[in-house]
Short mmCIF file of N, CA, C and O in Angstrom, two decimals:
data_model
loop_
_atom_site.label_atom_id
_atom_site.label_comp_id
_atom_site.label_asym_id
_atom_site.label_seq_id
_atom_site.Cartn_x
_atom_site.Cartn_y
_atom_site.Cartn_z
N MET A 14 24.05 29.19 35.78
CA MET A 14 23.79 28.00 34.93
C MET A 14 24.76 28.45 33.49
O MET A 14 24.29 29.21 32.85
N SER A 15 25.44 27.36 33.13
CA SER A 15 26.22 27.52 31.78
C SER A 15 25.34 27.48 30.59
O SER A 15 24.38 26.63 30.80
N GLN A 16 25.86 27.77 29.30
CA GLN A 16 25.21 27.62 28.12
C GLN A 16 25.13 26.23 27.97
O GLN A 16 23.79 25.93 27.71
N SER A 17 25.95 25.41 28.20
CA SER A 17 26.12 24.15 27.84
C SER A 17 25.10 23.13 28.75
O SER A 17 24.48 22.55 28.24
N SER A 18 24.72 23.73 30.05
CA SER A 18 23.79 23.08 30.76
C SER A 18 22.25 23.32 30.29
O SER A 18 21.67 22.45 30.31
N LYS A 19 22.04 24.55 29.83
CA LYS A 19 20.83 24.89 29.04
C LYS A 19 20.40 23.93 27.83
O LYS A 19 19.58 23.54 27.75
N TYR A 20 21.49 23.70 27.06
CA TYR A 20 21.49 22.87 26.05
C TYR A 20 21.08 21.45 25.99
O TYR A 20 20.40 20.85 25.69
N LEU A 21 21.76 21.10 27.29
CA LEU A 21 21.65 19.76 27.89
C LEU A 21 20.22 19.58 28.12
O LEU A 21 19.31 18.50 28.08
N ILE A 22 19.91 20.54 29.16
CA ILE A 22 18.37 20.29 29.53
C ILE A 22 17.40 20.41 28.48
O ILE A 22 16.53 19.66 28.54
N LEU A 23 17.46 21.49 27.53
CA LEU A 23 16.68 21.37 26.16
C LEU A 23 16.55 20.27 25.40
O LEU A 23 15.46 19.52 25.19
N ILE A 24 17.56 19.52 25.32
CA ILE A 24 17.99 18.04 24.70
C ILE A 24 17.14 17.11 25.60
O ILE A 24 16.43 16.38 24.79
N LEU A 25 17.36 17.15 26.67
CA LEU A 25 16.62 16.13 27.70
C LEU A 25 15.23 16.29 27.64
O LEU A 25 14.36 15.22 27.53
N VAL A 26 14.58 17.54 27.35
CA VAL A 26 13.10 17.79 27.53
C VAL A 26 12.62 17.39 26.15
O VAL A 26 11.66 16.53 26.22
N PHE A 27 13.27 17.72 24.92
CA PHE A 27 12.85 17.34 23.62
C PHE A 27 13.04 15.87 23.63
O PHE A 27 12.12 15.06 23.07
N ILE A 28 13.78 15.02 24.23
CA ILE A 28 13.74 13.61 24.38
C ILE A 28 12.79 12.89 24.91
O ILE A 28 11.99 12.09 24.50
N CYS A 29 12.29 13.41 26.38
CA CYS A 29 11.23 13.06 27.01
C CYS A 29 9.89 13.13 26.21
O CYS A 29 9.11 12.46 26.21
N VAL A 30 9.76 14.22 25.58
CA VAL A 30 8.66 14.74 24.88
C VAL A 30 8.39 13.79 23.71
O VAL A 30 7.36 13.23 23.41
N PHE A 31 9.53 13.34 22.98
CA PHE A 31 9.41 12.76 21.82
C PHE A 31 9.16 11.21 22.43
O PHE A 31 8.41 10.27 21.59
N SER A 32 9.94 10.81 23.49
CA SER A 32 9.70 9.35 24.06
C SER A 32 8.24 9.22 24.14
O SER A 32 7.59 8.30 24.07
N ILE A 33 7.48 10.38 25.16
CA ILE A 33 6.22 10.25 25.24
C ILE A 33 5.28 10.17 24.28
O ILE A 33 4.35 9.55 24.32
N TYR A 34 5.58 10.86 23.29
CA TYR A 34 4.66 11.13 21.87
C TYR A 34 4.76 9.82 21.21
O TYR A 34 3.82 9.08 20.97
N ASN A 35 5.69 9.20 20.96
CA ASN A 35 6.02 7.76 20.39
C ASN A 35 5.38 6.79 21.26
O ASN A 35 4.83 5.75 20.57
N PHE A 36 5.46 6.72 22.73
CA PHE A 36 4.58 5.80 23.37
C PHE A 36 3.12 5.90 23.15
O PHE A 36 2.67 4.64 23.01
N ILE A 37 2.59 7.03 23.03
CA ILE A 37 1.21 7.38 23.05
C ILE A 37 0.79 6.87 21.81
O ILE A 37 -0.31 5.91 21.42
N ILE A 38 1.54 7.15 20.47
CA ILE A 38 1.47 6.83 19.11
C ILE A 38 1.45 5.29 19.06
O ILE A 38 0.38 4.52 18.26
N TYR A 39 2.40 4.49 19.55
CA TYR A 39 2.58 3.15 19.18
C TYR A 39 1.71 2.09 20.03
O TYR A 39 1.81 1.10 19.75
N THR A 40 1.13 2.89 21.00
CA THR A 40 0.53 1.97 22.09
C THR A 40 -0.87 2.09 22.15
O THR A 40 -1.87 1.32 22.71
N SER A 41 -1.46 2.95 21.35
CA SER A 41 -2.98 3.56 21.32
C SER A 41 -3.45 2.51 20.31
O SER A 41 -2.97 2.03 19.37
N LYS A 42 -4.67 2.18 20.36
CA LYS A 42 -5.61 1.33 19.54
C LYS A 42 -5.78 2.09 18.13
O LYS A 42 -5.90 3.31 18.33
N SER A 43 -5.57 1.27 17.53
CA SER A 43 -6.00 1.83 16.07
C SER A 43 -7.25 1.99 15.53
O SER A 43 -8.11 1.15 16.13
N GLU A 44 -7.52 3.05 15.00
CA GLU A 44 -9.03 3.19 14.42
C GLU A 44 -9.33 2.35 13.23
O GLU A 44 -10.47 2.25 12.83
N TYR A 45 -8.19 1.96 13.00
CA TYR A 45 -8.47 0.80 11.44
C TYR A 45 -8.95 -0.48 12.08
O TYR A 45 -8.45 -0.86 13.01
N LYS A 46 -9.48 -1.25 11.37
CA LYS A 46 -9.77 -2.64 11.69
C LYS A 46 -8.67 -3.32 11.20
O LYS A 46 -7.93 -2.91 10.31
N THR A 47 -8.24 -4.29 11.84
CA THR A 47 -7.32 -5.38 11.37
C THR A 47 -7.72 -6.28 10.13
O THR A 47 -8.95 -6.57 10.26
N ILE A 48 -6.93 -6.42 9.20
CA ILE A 48 -7.26 -6.88 7.96
C ILE A 48 -6.82 -8.22 7.85
O ILE A 48 -5.57 -8.45 8.26
N HIS A 49 -7.58 -9.06 7.67
CA HIS A 49 -7.46 -10.49 7.85
C HIS A 49 -7.51 -10.97 6.44
O HIS A 49 -8.83 -11.10 5.93
N LEU A 50 -6.49 -11.61 5.61
CA LEU A 50 -6.71 -12.54 4.51
C LEU A 50 -7.18 -13.74 4.70
O LEU A 50 -6.60 -14.45 5.81
N SER A 51 -7.54 -14.18 3.72
CA SER A 51 -8.14 -15.52 3.98
C SER A 51 -6.83 -16.72 3.34
O SER A 51 -5.76 -16.00 2.93
N GLN A 52 -6.91 -17.70 3.63
CA GLN A 52 -5.64 -18.73 3.62
C GLN A 52 -5.29 -18.71 1.99
O GLN A 52 -3.99 -18.69 1.75
N LYS A 53 -6.20 -18.78 1.29
CA LYS A 53 -5.97 -18.63 -0.35
C LYS A 53 -5.26 -17.22 -0.50
O LYS A 53 -4.14 -17.15 -1.45
N ALA A 54 -5.44 -16.25 0.12
CA ALA A 54 -5.21 -14.75 -0.32
C ALA A 54 -3.52 -14.66 0.53
O ALA A 54 -2.59 -14.07 -0.25
N LEU A 55 -3.32 -15.32 1.41
CA LEU A 55 -2.13 -15.39 1.87
C LEU A 55 -1.11 -16.56 1.57
O LEU A 55 -0.10 -16.15 1.19
N LYS A 56 -1.55 -17.29 0.54
CA LYS A 56 -0.74 -18.28 -0.11
C LYS A 56 -0.32 -17.15 -1.58
O LYS A 56 0.76 -17.14 -2.11
N GLY A 57 -1.31 -16.20 -2.04
CA GLY A 57 -1.09 -15.45 -3.03
C GLY A 57 -0.11 -14.36 -2.36
O GLY A 57 0.83 -14.12 -3.40
N GLU A 58 -0.08 -13.84 -1.35
CA GLU A 58 0.94 -13.03 -0.99
C GLU A 58 2.24 -13.41 -0.72
O GLU A 58 3.40 -13.02 -1.13
N ASN A 59 2.19 -14.79 -0.22
CA ASN A 59 3.43 -15.59 -0.20
C ASN A 59 4.08 -15.64 -1.47
O ASN A 59 5.44 -15.37 -1.89
N ILE A 60 3.13 -15.90 -2.54
CA ILE A 60 3.89 -15.87 -4.06
C ILE A 60 4.45 -14.54 -4.45
O ILE A 60 5.30 -14.53 -5.22
N TRP A 61 3.70 -13.53 -4.12
CA TRP A 61 4.26 -11.99 -4.32
C TRP A 61 5.32 -11.80 -3.53
O TRP A 61 6.29 -11.26 -4.40
N LEU A 62 5.50 -12.09 -2.28
CA LEU A 62 6.79 -11.88 -1.80
C LEU A 62 8.01 -13.01 -2.20
O LEU A 62 9.17 -12.42 -2.42
N GLN A 63 7.78 -14.17 -2.39
CA GLN A 63 8.56 -15.22 -2.87
C GLN A 63 9.33 -14.53 -4.24
O GLN A 63 10.33 -14.81 -4.52
N ASN A 64 8.36 -13.97 -5.28
CA ASN A 64 8.94 -13.76 -6.35
C ASN A 64 9.52 -12.03 -6.54
O ASN A 64 9.77 -11.50 -7.60
N ASN A 65 9.48 -11.48 -5.46
CA ASN A 65 9.87 -10.36 -5.23
C ASN A 65 9.19 -9.10 -5.99
O ASN A 65 9.82 -8.22 -6.55
N CYS A 66 7.92 -9.38 -6.18
CA CYS A 66 7.04 -8.50 -6.87
C CYS A 66 7.14 -7.06 -6.27
O CYS A 66 6.93 -6.18 -7.17
N ASN A 67 7.18 -6.94 -5.23
CA ASN A 67 7.31 -5.71 -4.35
C ASN A 67 8.57 -4.68 -4.79
O ASN A 67 8.58 -3.78 -4.40
N SER A 68 9.42 -5.43 -5.47
CA SER A 68 10.47 -4.47 -5.81
C SER A 68 10.36 -3.78 -7.13
O SER A 68 11.10 -2.74 -6.87
N CYS A 69 9.34 -3.96 -7.49
CA CYS A 69 8.83 -3.28 -8.80
C CYS A 69 7.72 -2.70 -8.83
O CYS A 69 7.30 -1.45 -9.31
N HIS A 70 6.77 -3.21 -8.16
CA HIS A 70 5.22 -2.97 -7.82
C HIS A 70 5.07 -2.17 -6.40
O HIS A 70 5.62 -2.58 -5.59
N GLN A 71 3.93 -1.61 -6.11
CA GLN A 71 3.42 -1.04 -4.94
C GLN A 71 2.04 -1.70 -4.55
O GLN A 71 1.12 -1.72 -5.36
N ILE A 72 1.91 -1.67 -3.42
CA ILE A 72 0.69 -1.69 -2.70
C ILE A 72 0.28 -0.64 -1.79
O ILE A 72 1.19 -0.15 -0.91
N TYR A 73 -0.63 0.21 -2.21
CA TYR A 73 -0.95 1.47 -1.15
C TYR A 73 0.59 2.24 -1.24
O TYR A 73 0.85 2.91 -0.27
N GLY A 74 0.86 2.42 -2.46
CA GLY A 74 2.24 3.20 -2.98
C GLY A 74 3.59 2.69 -1.89
O GLY A 74 4.46 3.39 -2.26
N LEU A 75 3.71 1.55 -1.44
CA LEU A 75 4.96 1.26 -0.78
C LEU A 75 5.42 0.07 -1.85
O LEU A 75 4.83 -0.96 -1.99
N GLY A 76 6.72 0.10 -1.99
CA GLY A 76 7.20 -0.83 -3.15
C GLY A 76 8.10 -0.34 -4.04
O GLY A 76 8.48 0.94 -4.23
N GLY A 77 8.39 -1.03 -5.13
CA GLY A 77 9.19 -0.33 -6.43
C GLY A 77 8.41 0.57 -6.85
O GLY A 77 7.11 0.79 -7.08
N TYR A 78 9.22 1.29 -8.06
CA TYR A 78 8.40 2.27 -9.01
C TYR A 78 8.77 2.09 -10.47
O TYR A 78 8.32 2.60 -11.22
N LEU A 79 9.21 0.66 -10.71
CA LEU A 79 9.16 0.41 -12.05
C LEU A 79 7.97 -0.11 -12.76
O LEU A 79 7.51 0.45 -13.86
N GLY A 80 7.06 -0.78 -11.90
CA GLY A 80 5.95 -1.29 -12.39
C GLY A 80 4.83 -0.35 -11.79
O GLY A 80 5.02 0.15 -10.99
N PRO A 81 3.43 -0.43 -12.00
CA PRO A 81 2.28 0.39 -11.33
C PRO A 81 1.76 -0.07 -10.05
O PRO A 81 2.15 -1.16 -9.74
N ASP A 82 1.09 0.97 -9.54
CA ASP A 82 0.69 0.35 -8.14
C ASP A 82 -0.59 -0.71 -8.43
O ASP A 82 -1.44 -0.36 -9.14
N ILE A 83 -0.54 -1.77 -7.74
CA ILE A 83 -1.26 -2.86 -7.80
C ILE A 83 -2.72 -2.90 -6.81
O ILE A 83 -3.22 -3.99 -6.97
N THR A 84 -2.65 -1.97 -6.06
CA THR A 84 -3.55 -2.01 -5.11
C THR A 84 -4.95 -2.12 -5.51
O THR A 84 -6.10 -3.17 -4.90
N ASN A 85 -5.56 -1.51 -6.52
CA ASN A 85 -6.64 -1.66 -6.92
C ASN A 85 -6.87 -2.47 -8.51
O ASN A 85 -7.83 -1.97 -9.29
N VAL A 86 -5.74 -3.14 -8.84
CA VAL A 86 -5.92 -3.69 -10.25
C VAL A 86 -7.07 -4.70 -10.45
O VAL A 86 -7.53 -4.84 -11.39
N TYR A 87 -7.41 -5.24 -9.33
CA TYR A 87 -8.54 -6.08 -9.66
C TYR A 87 -9.72 -5.49 -10.03
O TYR A 87 -10.67 -6.00 -11.11
N SER A 88 -10.37 -4.30 -9.51
CA SER A 88 -11.55 -3.67 -9.73
C SER A 88 -11.21 -2.48 -10.69
O SER A 88 -12.16 -1.94 -11.28
N ARG A 89 -9.94 -2.01 -11.35
CA ARG A 89 -9.63 -1.07 -12.22
C ARG A 89 -10.28 -1.56 -13.62
O ARG A 89 -10.67 -2.70 -14.07
N GLU A 90 -10.99 -0.39 -14.34
CA GLU A 90 -11.54 -0.79 -15.49
C GLU A 90 -10.88 -1.33 -16.57
O GLU A 90 -9.79 -0.84 -16.90
N GLY A 91 -11.04 -2.48 -17.11
CA GLY A 91 -10.58 -3.11 -18.19
C GLY A 91 -9.24 -4.11 -17.66
O GLY A 91 -8.89 -4.79 -18.26
N LYS A 92 -9.47 -4.29 -16.34
CA LYS A 92 -8.70 -5.19 -15.63
C LYS A 92 -9.43 -6.54 -15.15
O LYS A 92 -10.40 -6.47 -15.72
N GLY A 93 -8.95 -6.99 -14.17
CA GLY A 93 -9.82 -8.19 -13.28
C GLY A 93 -8.90 -9.44 -13.39
O GLY A 93 -7.75 -9.59 -13.73
N GLU A 94 -9.87 -10.33 -13.12
CA GLU A 94 -9.18 -11.81 -12.89
C GLU A 94 -8.51 -12.13 -14.23
O GLU A 94 -7.28 -12.79 -14.29
N LYS A 95 -9.06 -12.35 -15.31
CA LYS A 95 -8.37 -12.71 -16.59
C LYS A 95 -7.23 -12.06 -16.99
O LYS A 95 -6.21 -12.52 -17.35
N TYR A 96 -7.31 -10.45 -16.62
CA TYR A 96 -6.06 -9.71 -16.96
C TYR A 96 -5.01 -10.25 -16.19
O TYR A 96 -3.80 -10.37 -16.76
N ILE A 97 -5.21 -10.11 -15.04
CA ILE A 97 -4.35 -10.38 -13.74
C ILE A 97 -3.53 -12.07 -14.39
O ILE A 97 -2.26 -11.71 -14.40
N LYS A 98 -4.27 -12.95 -14.66
CA LYS A 98 -3.94 -14.10 -14.80
C LYS A 98 -2.69 -14.18 -15.95
O LYS A 98 -2.02 -14.86 -16.27
N THR A 99 -3.39 -13.33 -17.10
CA THR A 99 -2.82 -13.21 -18.24
C THR A 99 -1.43 -12.59 -18.14
O THR A 99 -0.39 -12.97 -18.70
N ILE A 100 -1.33 -11.43 -17.50
CA ILE A 100 -0.14 -10.92 -17.11
C ILE A 100 0.86 -11.39 -16.11
O ILE A 100 2.12 -11.36 -16.68
N VAL A 101 0.48 -11.81 -15.19
CA VAL A 101 1.59 -12.72 -14.37
C VAL A 101 2.22 -13.69 -15.18
O VAL A 101 3.31 -14.30 -14.63
N ASN A 102 1.55 -14.43 -15.99
CA ASN A 102 2.08 -15.52 -16.85
C ASN A 102 3.03 -14.98 -18.04
O ASN A 102 4.06 -15.64 -18.43
N SER A 103 2.54 -14.18 -18.78
CA SER A 103 3.22 -13.49 -19.99
C SER A 103 4.38 -12.70 -19.80
O SER A 103 5.04 -12.26 -20.63
N GLY A 104 4.09 -11.85 -18.66
CA GLY A 104 4.82 -10.82 -18.41
C GLY A 104 4.70 -9.43 -19.68
O GLY A 104 3.44 -9.69 -20.50
N ILE A 105 5.09 -8.57 -19.21
CA ILE A 105 4.77 -7.29 -20.54
C ILE A 105 6.21 -6.49 -20.30
O ILE A 105 6.45 -5.94 -18.92
N LYS A 106 6.45 -5.62 -21.00
CA LYS A 106 7.94 -4.51 -21.11
C LYS A 106 8.69 -5.32 -20.23
O LYS A 106 9.38 -6.38 -20.55
N SER A 107 9.17 -4.78 -19.25
CA SER A 107 10.19 -5.34 -18.40
C SER A 107 9.76 -6.33 -17.42
O SER A 107 10.45 -6.72 -16.67
N MET A 108 8.59 -6.56 -17.25
CA MET A 108 8.17 -7.68 -16.34
C MET A 108 8.66 -9.10 -16.84
O MET A 108 8.36 -9.32 -17.75
N PRO A 109 9.15 -9.71 -15.98
CA PRO A 109 9.64 -11.13 -16.18
C PRO A 109 8.31 -11.94 -16.84
O PRO A 109 7.24 -11.92 -15.94
N LYS A 110 8.49 -13.06 -17.39
CA LYS A 110 7.48 -14.10 -17.79
C LYS A 110 7.57 -15.30 -16.74
O LYS A 110 8.69 -15.42 -16.25
N PHE A 111 6.31 -15.65 -15.80
CA PHE A 111 6.43 -16.45 -14.64
C PHE A 111 5.72 -17.53 -15.38
O PHE A 111 5.07 -17.44 -16.24
N ASN A 112 5.73 -18.51 -14.79
CA ASN A 112 5.34 -19.90 -15.08
C ASN A 112 4.46 -20.52 -14.16
O ASN A 112 4.71 -21.58 -13.36
N PHE A 113 3.43 -19.59 -13.38
CA PHE A 113 2.47 -20.11 -12.31
C PHE A 113 1.60 -21.03 -12.80
O PHE A 113 1.14 -21.16 -13.90
N SER A 114 1.42 -22.20 -11.95
CA SER A 114 0.19 -22.83 -12.14
C SER A 114 -1.11 -22.36 -12.06
O SER A 114 -1.25 -20.99 -11.39
N GLU A 115 -2.23 -23.21 -12.35
CA GLU A 115 -3.42 -22.30 -12.44
C GLU A 115 -3.78 -21.92 -10.98
O GLU A 115 -4.37 -20.96 -10.75
N GLU A 116 -3.39 -22.86 -9.87
CA GLU A 116 -3.60 -22.65 -8.73
C GLU A 116 -3.03 -21.51 -8.18
O GLU A 116 -3.64 -20.74 -7.27
N GLU A 117 -1.53 -21.53 -8.33
CA GLU A 117 -1.02 -20.09 -8.04
C GLU A 117 -1.49 -18.93 -8.63
O GLU A 117 -1.71 -17.90 -7.87
N LYS A 118 -2.24 -19.01 -9.68
CA LYS A 118 -2.44 -17.79 -10.38
C LYS A 118 -3.96 -17.42 -9.34
O LYS A 118 -4.34 -16.32 -9.31
N ASP A 119 -4.63 -18.52 -9.17
CA ASP A 119 -6.15 -18.15 -8.60
C ASP A 119 -5.54 -17.36 -7.27
O ASP A 119 -6.34 -16.69 -6.60
N GLN A 120 -4.54 -17.97 -6.73
CA GLN A 120 -3.94 -17.40 -5.35
C GLN A 120 -3.98 -15.96 -5.20
O GLN A 120 -3.92 -14.98 -4.60
N LEU A 121 -2.85 -15.53 -6.47
CA LEU A 121 -2.40 -14.22 -6.52
C LEU A 121 -3.74 -13.54 -6.98
O LEU A 121 -3.97 -12.12 -6.08
N VAL A 122 -4.66 -14.00 -7.72
CA VAL A 122 -5.76 -12.87 -7.92
C VAL A 122 -6.73 -13.09 -6.60
O VAL A 122 -7.21 -11.76 -6.47
N GLN A 123 -6.83 -13.80 -5.78
CA GLN A 123 -7.42 -13.87 -4.66
C GLN A 123 -6.70 -12.74 -3.48
O GLN A 123 -7.37 -11.81 -3.09
N PHE A 124 -5.50 -12.84 -3.77
CA PHE A 124 -4.78 -11.64 -2.81
C PHE A 124 -5.23 -10.32 -3.38
O PHE A 124 -5.30 -9.29 -2.47
N PHE A 125 -4.83 -9.89 -4.73
CA PHE A 125 -5.30 -9.06 -5.44
C PHE A 125 -6.83 -8.40 -5.10
O PHE A 125 -6.86 -7.05 -4.78
N LYS A 126 -7.67 -9.26 -5.06
CA LYS A 126 -9.00 -9.08 -4.82
C LYS A 126 -9.18 -8.46 -3.56
O LYS A 126 -10.01 -7.64 -3.15
N GLU A 127 -8.47 -9.35 -2.39
CA GLU A 127 -8.90 -8.79 -1.18
C GLU A 127 -8.13 -7.58 -0.69
O GLU A 127 -8.61 -6.83 -0.07
N ILE A 128 -7.13 -7.08 -1.27
CA ILE A 128 -6.32 -5.98 -1.02
C ILE A 128 -7.28 -5.00 -1.66
O ILE A 128 -7.40 -3.60 -1.10
N ASP A 129 -7.94 -5.05 -2.99
CA ASP A 129 -8.64 -4.09 -3.65
C ASP A 129 -9.73 -3.65 -2.59
O ASP A 129 -10.18 -2.71 -2.52
N GLN A 130 -10.34 -4.65 -1.81
CA GLN A 130 -11.44 -4.40 -1.16
C GLN A 130 -11.17 -3.71 0.35
O GLN A 130 -12.15 -3.21 0.77
N THR A 131 -9.78 -3.33 0.41
CA THR A 131 -9.42 -2.59 1.69
C THR A 131 -9.46 -1.00 1.48
O THR A 131 -9.44 -0.01 2.51
N GLY A 132 -9.77 -0.72 0.16
CA GLY A 132 -9.55 0.86 -0.16
C GLY A 132 -9.26 1.14 -1.43
O GLY A 132 -9.11 0.41 -2.19
N HIS A 133 -9.09 2.43 -1.77
CA HIS A 133 -8.63 2.94 -2.82
C HIS A 133 -7.32 3.54 -2.73
O HIS A 133 -7.01 4.52 -1.65
N TYR A 134 -6.52 3.32 -3.83
CA TYR A 134 -4.92 4.30 -3.57
C TYR A 134 -4.57 4.81 -5.02
O TYR A 134 -5.00 3.89 -5.74
N PRO A 135 -4.45 5.75 -5.33
CA PRO A 135 -4.38 6.83 -4.26
C PRO A 135 -5.90 7.32 -3.96
O PRO A 135 -6.69 7.14 -4.82
N ASP A 136 -6.54 7.75 -2.90
CA ASP A 136 -7.86 7.81 -2.55
C ASP A 136 -8.01 9.35 -3.09
O ASP A 136 -9.27 9.62 -2.74
N ALA A 137 -7.20 10.10 -3.87
CA ALA A 137 -7.76 11.39 -4.36
C ALA A 137 -7.24 11.32 -5.48
O ALA A 137 -6.22 11.18 -6.05
N ASN A 138 -8.00 12.64 -6.46
CA ASN A 138 -7.59 12.70 -7.80
C ASN A 138 -7.17 14.05 -7.81
O ASN A 138 -8.03 14.92 -7.07
N ALA A 139 -5.90 14.62 -8.17
CA ALA A 139 -5.72 15.92 -8.26
C ALA A 139 -5.47 16.44 -9.56
O ALA A 139 -5.04 15.71 -10.49
N THR A 140 -5.79 17.71 -9.70
CA THR A 140 -5.85 18.55 -10.98
C THR A 140 -5.06 19.94 -10.74
O THR A 140 -5.33 20.41 -9.96
N ILE A 141 -4.16 19.96 -11.56
CA ILE A 141 -3.36 21.48 -11.67
C ILE A 141 -4.00 22.31 -12.54
O ILE A 141 -4.06 22.09 -14.03
N GLY A 142 -4.57 23.05 -12.18
CA GLY A 142 -5.31 24.40 -12.87
C GLY A 142 -4.23 25.50 -13.73
O GLY A 142 -2.84 25.18 -13.32
N LYS A 143 -4.56 25.97 -14.76
CA LYS A 143 -3.60 27.00 -15.50
C LYS A 143 -2.91 27.95 -14.56
O LYS A 143 -1.77 28.68 -14.64
N ASP A 144 -3.89 28.21 -13.27
CA ASP A 144 -3.22 29.21 -12.74
C ASP A 144 -2.24 28.84 -11.60
O ASP A 144 -1.46 29.31 -10.77
N GLY A 145 -2.02 27.31 -11.72
CA GLY A 145 -1.13 26.66 -10.69
C GLY A 145 -1.81 26.04 -9.58
O GLY A 145 -1.05 25.21 -8.47
N TRP A 146 -3.06 26.48 -9.22
CA TRP A 146 -3.67 25.77 -7.84
C TRP A 146 -3.73 24.39 -8.39
O TRP A 146 -4.54 23.96 -9.29
N VAL A 147 -3.79 23.62 -7.43
CA VAL A 147 -4.28 22.11 -7.40
C VAL A 147 -5.70 21.81 -6.74
O VAL A 147 -5.93 22.41 -5.59
N THR A 148 -6.42 21.26 -7.28
CA THR A 148 -7.71 20.78 -6.87
C THR A 148 -7.82 19.46 -6.45
O THR A 148 -7.40 18.83 -7.21
N ILE A 149 -8.07 18.98 -5.21
CA ILE A 149 -8.08 17.57 -4.95
C ILE A 149 -9.53 17.11 -4.54
O ILE A 149 -10.16 17.74 -4.26
N LYS A 150 -9.92 15.81 -5.41
CA LYS A 150 -11.13 15.22 -5.29
C LYS A 150 -11.12 14.16 -4.82
O LYS A 150 -10.43 13.34 -5.26
N ASN A 151 -11.62 13.73 -3.65
CA ASN A 151 -11.78 12.46 -2.73
C ASN A 151 -12.47 11.41 -3.86
O ASN A 151 -13.58 11.67 -4.12
N LYS A 152 -11.80 10.35 -4.01
CA LYS A 152 -12.34 9.41 -4.54
C LYS A 152 -13.89 8.92 -3.83
O LYS A 152 -14.93 8.61 -4.64
N LEU A 153 -13.56 8.60 -2.65
CA LEU A 153 -14.71 8.00 -1.83
C LEU A 153 -15.90 9.18 -1.76
O LEU A 153 -17.23 8.63 -2.11
N LEU A 154 -15.80 10.25 -1.93
CA LEU A 154 -16.86 11.39 -1.99
C LEU A 154 -17.49 11.48 -3.43
O LEU A 154 -18.50 11.49 -3.50
N GLU A 155 -16.46 11.22 -4.70
CA GLU A 155 -17.29 11.26 -5.84
C GLU A 155 -18.26 10.09 -5.78
O GLU A 155 -19.05 10.02 -6.91
N ASN A 156 -17.61 8.92 -5.33
CA ASN A 156 -18.26 7.75 -5.39
C ASN A 156 -19.56 7.64 -4.57
O ASN A 156 -20.34 6.48 -4.50
N GLY A 157 -19.96 8.52 -3.60
CA GLY A 157 -20.81 8.47 -2.78
C GLY A 157 -20.62 7.62 -1.64
O GLY A 157 -21.81 7.42 -0.93
N LYS A 158 -19.40 7.36 -1.31
CA LYS A 158 -19.54 6.41 -0.05
C LYS A 158 -18.89 7.24 1.09
O LYS A 158 -18.23 8.13 1.11
#
């Protein structure tokens, strides 16, 4: 058997293993519940997408990096419904000023509220010690959940 034949067989084995692995991963049932947003929150999500908010902000770390992650903005200390409504219409720093109606602001708040209820992001606090070691504390364990 030639050297090129051995490489070809090895590549085919890797492709087969990779295909089987992907089939198992993408066809298995998820351990997570399907998240269903209310109609009001879906309208808020549409506003979020139509105004391209994800180009600057993230949800669960996915999105742009110019603005902060808003996964838990609804429950974050010092934030909440009034804060969200004020920020989306007045803008801040490089965030543009929008002219959303009261109904649209309510829909955005509902979207943020329902996202907030899906979990914490990031779910761990990390501290770096003087010796360089990183200590990770899980937020859910700290809160007794």
